XYZ file of C-alpha atoms in Angstrom:
233
model
C -23.194 -37.121 25.093
C -25.026 -37.260 21.795
C -23.797 -36.134 18.415
C -25.800 -35.025 15.420
C -24.791 -33.781 11.996
C -25.946 -30.364 10.811
C -25.474 -29.549 7.121
C -25.245 -26.071 5.738
C -25.600 -25.568 1.996
C -24.267 -22.262 0.713
C -23.265 -20.776 -2.579
C -19.529 -20.817 -2.961
C -17.976 -17.377 -3.293
C -16.244 -18.321 -6.542
C -17.886 -19.454 -9.781
C -16.526 -22.481 -11.569
C -16.844 -21.593 -15.207
C -17.383 -24.349 -17.690
C -14.636 -23.920 -20.264
C -15.855 -25.233 -23.609
C -15.299 -24.747 -27.320
C -17.854 -21.910 -27.195
C -15.243 -19.483 -25.898
C -13.174 -19.982 -29.048
C -16.206 -19.350 -31.263
C -16.946 -16.113 -29.404
C -13.319 -15.063 -29.758
C -13.331 -15.939 -33.482
C -16.494 -13.938 -34.174
C -15.259 -10.948 -32.187
C -11.926 -11.014 -34.012
C -13.656 -11.357 -37.379
C -15.914 -8.360 -36.778
C -12.955 -6.347 -35.434
C -10.871 -7.145 -38.502
C -13.768 -6.166 -40.768
C -14.132 -2.821 -39.034
C -10.447 -1.995 -39.332
C -10.145 -3.359 -42.869
C -13.099 -1.403 -44.248
C -11.855 1.704 -42.466
C -8.493 1.346 -44.211
C -10.111 0.987 -47.626
C -9.425 4.201 -49.506
C -5.907 5.129 -48.403
C -3.951 2.247 -49.975
C -5.762 2.635 -53.334
C -6.096 6.427 -53.543
C -4.797 6.673 -57.163
C -7.639 4.421 -58.342
C -10.120 6.321 -56.164
C -9.179 9.643 -57.790
C -9.428 7.994 -61.217
C -12.842 6.432 -60.541
C -14.274 9.509 -58.816
C -12.858 12.626 -60.524
C -14.803 15.003 -58.268
C -12.949 13.768 -55.177
C -10.191 16.010 -53.918
C -7.422 15.097 -51.524
C -9.115 17.225 -48.849
C -12.408 15.387 -49.294
C -10.710 11.981 -49.149
C -9.007 13.019 -45.907
C -12.371 14.072 -44.458
C -13.970 10.784 -45.521
C -11.310 8.793 -43.702
C -11.265 11.050 -40.624
C -15.055 11.113 -40.315
C -14.877 7.602 -38.894
C -12.691 8.945 -36.094
C -15.360 11.523 -35.247
C -18.107 8.969 -34.628
C -15.560 6.691 -32.955
C -14.846 9.377 -30.357
C -18.505 10.324 -29.938
C -19.561 6.711 -29.350
C -16.914 5.846 -26.775
C -18.891 6.832 -23.687
C -22.351 5.661 -24.857
C -20.990 2.257 -25.831
C -19.023 1.796 -22.613
C -22.158 2.640 -20.615
C -24.406 0.406 -22.714
C -22.218 -2.659 -22.156
C -23.336 -2.826 -18.539
C -27.019 -2.387 -19.398
C -27.341 -4.348 -22.628
C -24.602 -6.959 -22.398
C -21.825 -7.884 -24.843
C -24.139 -9.633 -27.328
C -26.245 -6.580 -28.161
C -23.237 -4.290 -28.317
C -21.394 -6.694 -30.610
C -24.492 -7.015 -32.792
C -24.760 -3.230 -32.986
C -21.090 -2.911 -33.911
C -21.275 -5.658 -36.536
C -24.449 -4.146 -38.023
C -22.866 -0.684 -38.167
C -19.777 -2.050 -39.915
C -21.891 -4.022 -42.394
C -24.182 -1.087 -43.153
C -21.172 1.146 -43.678
C -19.667 -1.301 -46.167
C -22.992 -2.056 -47.863
C -23.969 1.545 -48.708
C -20.718 1.910 -50.647
C -22.083 -0.630 -53.109
C -24.924 1.652 -54.208
C -24.402 2.315 -57.934
C -24.326 6.095 -57.763
C -22.662 8.315 -60.326
C -19.793 10.516 -59.243
C -21.262 13.604 -57.623
C -22.686 15.030 -54.425
C -25.075 12.125 -53.588
C -22.264 9.633 -54.004
C -19.914 11.684 -51.825
C -22.571 11.933 -49.095
C -23.068 8.155 -49.180
C -19.338 7.511 -48.846
C -19.181 9.910 -45.913
C -22.125 8.110 -44.305
C -20.401 4.772 -44.768
C -17.360 5.925 -42.818
C -19.495 7.469 -40.075
C -21.175 4.080 -39.587
C -17.807 2.352 -39.590
C -16.547 4.605 -36.815
C -19.692 4.024 -34.742
C -18.927 0.320 -34.638
C -15.317 0.825 -33.635
C -15.182 1.541 -29.868
C -16.400 -1.824 -28.594
C -14.416 -3.760 -31.193
C -11.221 -1.930 -30.261
C -11.568 -1.988 -26.479
C -13.902 -4.879 -25.624
C -11.288 -7.621 -25.654
C -10.394 -7.515 -21.917
C -14.041 -7.815 -20.886
C -14.717 -10.739 -23.227
C -11.610 -12.585 -22.101
C -12.573 -12.065 -18.453
C -16.093 -13.382 -19.081
C -15.253 -16.364 -21.244
C -11.742 -17.567 -20.477
C -10.152 -19.052 -17.366
C -7.464 -16.999 -15.709
C -4.540 -18.756 -17.354
C -5.918 -18.086 -20.873
C -7.064 -14.486 -20.505
C -3.800 -12.842 -21.522
C -3.679 -14.931 -24.676
C -7.339 -14.241 -25.530
C -6.948 -10.509 -24.956
C -3.834 -10.440 -27.127
C -5.516 -12.292 -29.994
C -8.574 -10.030 -29.956
C -6.419 -6.903 -29.766
C -4.154 -7.959 -32.615
C -7.203 -8.717 -34.798
C -7.905 -4.993 -35.128
C -4.402 -4.261 -36.364
C -4.428 -7.340 -38.584
C -7.602 -6.093 -40.253
C -6.061 -2.699 -40.863
C -2.924 -4.314 -42.266
C -5.002 -6.462 -44.618
C -6.351 -3.252 -46.103
C -2.877 -2.596 -47.490
C -2.834 -6.031 -49.125
C -6.375 -6.838 -50.264
C -7.227 -3.421 -51.708
C -4.211 -3.086 -54.006
C -4.426 -6.776 -54.942
C -8.029 -6.435 -56.154
C -7.893 -2.925 -57.593
C -4.454 -3.056 -59.174
C -3.520 -0.185 -61.476
C -6.508 0.610 -63.709
C -5.796 2.691 -66.779
C -9.040 4.621 -67.192
C -12.077 5.832 -65.252
C -14.352 2.992 -66.354
C -11.990 0.194 -65.328
C -11.146 2.000 -62.072
C -14.838 2.294 -61.270
C -15.376 -1.418 -61.998
C -12.544 -2.758 -59.848
C -13.314 -0.327 -57.029
C -16.903 -1.506 -56.768
C -15.695 -5.092 -56.944
C -13.664 -4.372 -53.827
C -16.702 -2.782 -52.156
C -18.822 -5.857 -52.853
C -16.184 -8.240 -51.528
C -15.787 -6.242 -48.328
C -19.554 -6.012 -47.839
C -19.881 -9.787 -48.312
C -17.263 -10.509 -45.654
C -18.909 -8.031 -43.271
C -22.283 -9.696 -43.873
C -20.751 -13.077 -43.050
C -19.337 -11.653 -39.803
C -22.734 -10.196 -38.881
C -24.499 -13.507 -39.577
C -21.981 -15.354 -37.398
C -22.726 -12.902 -34.601
C -26.487 -13.317 -35.036
C -26.173 -17.099 -35.170
C -24.479 -17.496 -31.791
C -22.870 -14.891 -29.582
C -24.212 -15.186 -26.018
C -23.645 -12.575 -23.356
C -21.772 -14.878 -21.029
C -20.880 -18.557 -20.619
C -22.805 -21.085 -18.585
C -21.848 -20.721 -14.922
C -21.856 -23.641 -12.564
C -22.338 -22.660 -8.946
C -20.481 -24.966 -6.622
C -22.316 -25.900 -3.457
C -20.370 -26.252 -0.298
C -21.460 -28.791 2.280
C -20.307 -28.312 5.848
C -20.689 -31.096 8.368
C -20.517 -30.006 11.975
C -20.699 -32.187 15.062
C -22.840 -30.582 17.728
C -22.037 -31.759 21.215
C -24.960 -31.697 23.635
């Protein structure tokens, strides 16, 4: 009787993900971009008296259409974005969303006089904001599944989900705090554009963070399984 050892090397069925600080950076950037999208969407509502004062040609119906236009592109982009995640990966979709939110906030800063061109630009800004919304509102479960171990996924999903609502809530605080209660058209115009510039700066920072480092997925370590079998001859 003679024994020999035969080794079989196979890929393990389960991946051992390397949990590192990177997952918290990805979560931070995603939450930051999500908060920016919701905060810039909730820009005009909390400060509507100053908006009417700064832009006399705006009516309540037009302001409602400006705000709701973001919902139109949000709905139209739901299916394309959900399909593109599988083809392009989370990084490109997050970059697209962050760029759309930044562009939407940046075009508001154009120094246009009250009138049709200015109203068209404001409508365009909200359309861009809505285009960046689907992934930022519904991408949290996928990111948490990709980046976090099982025992942290519920927490990560909750944080990313709450970030959207936190950004919207900040719109009720930051806008009125910066704009205040202007007494004439000139001062209303000044403080309103100050708010636009601040929001655009924060959105630019979020976009740069995303460009700097936001990989598609974490490093995956494949565990190799060694089987030793005694063969009896």
